[in-house]
């Protein structure tokens, strides 16, 4: 988990250096990120189900091996094509390993208190990886070279493989005869891959363009065909009963909304610090560290106890309230913002994510049985990736459009950029308000694990 999230953020800081060194065009450079996202997001569901069939530990080990080898290839890349291919392979390995991660945890830790602590650690490593990546990317690129942002994955991957072979149970799964739906696998993988491709290309084509509408319609048609297939297949890839649970369906919907707002918040606030307030890359990474610290500390230190005492739904609602306050605060951030008074309070309120994510993870995995834990884990991770990709596409497009309008009106560049970011933060706040409403109305109150 640490490696996957670290890899998602460490690349962004080194993009300009990679472009200069390998001769990427501006359009081609985006595929250093897009190739990874498309492979990762589209294969999570399939990898999760295959983990149930052939064994989740086997899938985890295979995925970690693929990711580690791909990181070596990416670090050694000398041409744009090689790097893009290696990044796609990294996405494949990430999907294989992370799709079954939660499934492994909830089957290893069945007792509620132990499971809550395991999920808290899982959430903590995700927050730590994202933040370490921002800082480490700048340090490695400046001190060594951009190649080391990929080579750093090698020792982590090797250690993970060695430890996993010793501590994870060697389960064989239910066997491919129990659910090898090849047609369903092809439909869902093609539909997700095309859908994520459509989203990541929105900035280039626009929301109302022919390519966006055509590709989006094709993606929806494939996913619709997949749903029909699952309802009629004798042995479906994804039994629809998984989504009949209000907790599972509601938690995944809330996850999409929260991640869409929060991942975009991370990117847009970093851009605001650099483009409006004049921070450098390393300064921006260090400035964002308090958010990682409070998210990690909250998820690791108090979330498990609060979930056990008050129930996941109550803790989730409290976390969303804090996050709504954070983005709401940014809708009025001034041009001459001061870090201590205007930025730091926002980063501290981000602790709400440390409350919300473990609670959401527990709710999202609550419908997982022994035989489909990998599938439910894949669904949860897919929802997270869809939320990230869609949120970034929508909010960055809105910010760019608003900035262009203000520039056309003759506003100074810094003021125009700030206006665009503020619009995006306003929409992000609306997404969080919607997430609160869905959580309040759809998710049932959860009983606390301990009595007062």
Coordinates of C-alpha atoms in Angstrom, one line a residue, residues 13-14 134-135 137-139 142 274 278-287:
X13 CA 7.1 16.3 -8.9
X14 CA 9.7 14.9 -11.4
X134 CA 5.6 14.6 -2.7
X135 CA 8.7 15.3 -0.6
X137 CA 10.2 13.1 -5.4
X138 CA 11.7 16.5 -5.2
X139 CA 14.6 15.4 -3.1
X142 CA 17.4 17.2 -7.3
X274 CA 3.3 27.4 -6.4
X278 CA 5.3 31.5 -5.3
X279 CA 6.4 28.3 -3.4
X280 CA 9.0 26.0 -4.9
X281 CA 8.5 22.3 -5.4
X282 CA 10.3 21.2 -2.3
X283 CA 8.7 24.0 -0.3
X284 CA 5.3 22.9 -1.5
X285 CA 5.9 19.3 -0.4
X286 CA 7.1 20.4 3.0
X287 CA 4.1 22.8 3.4

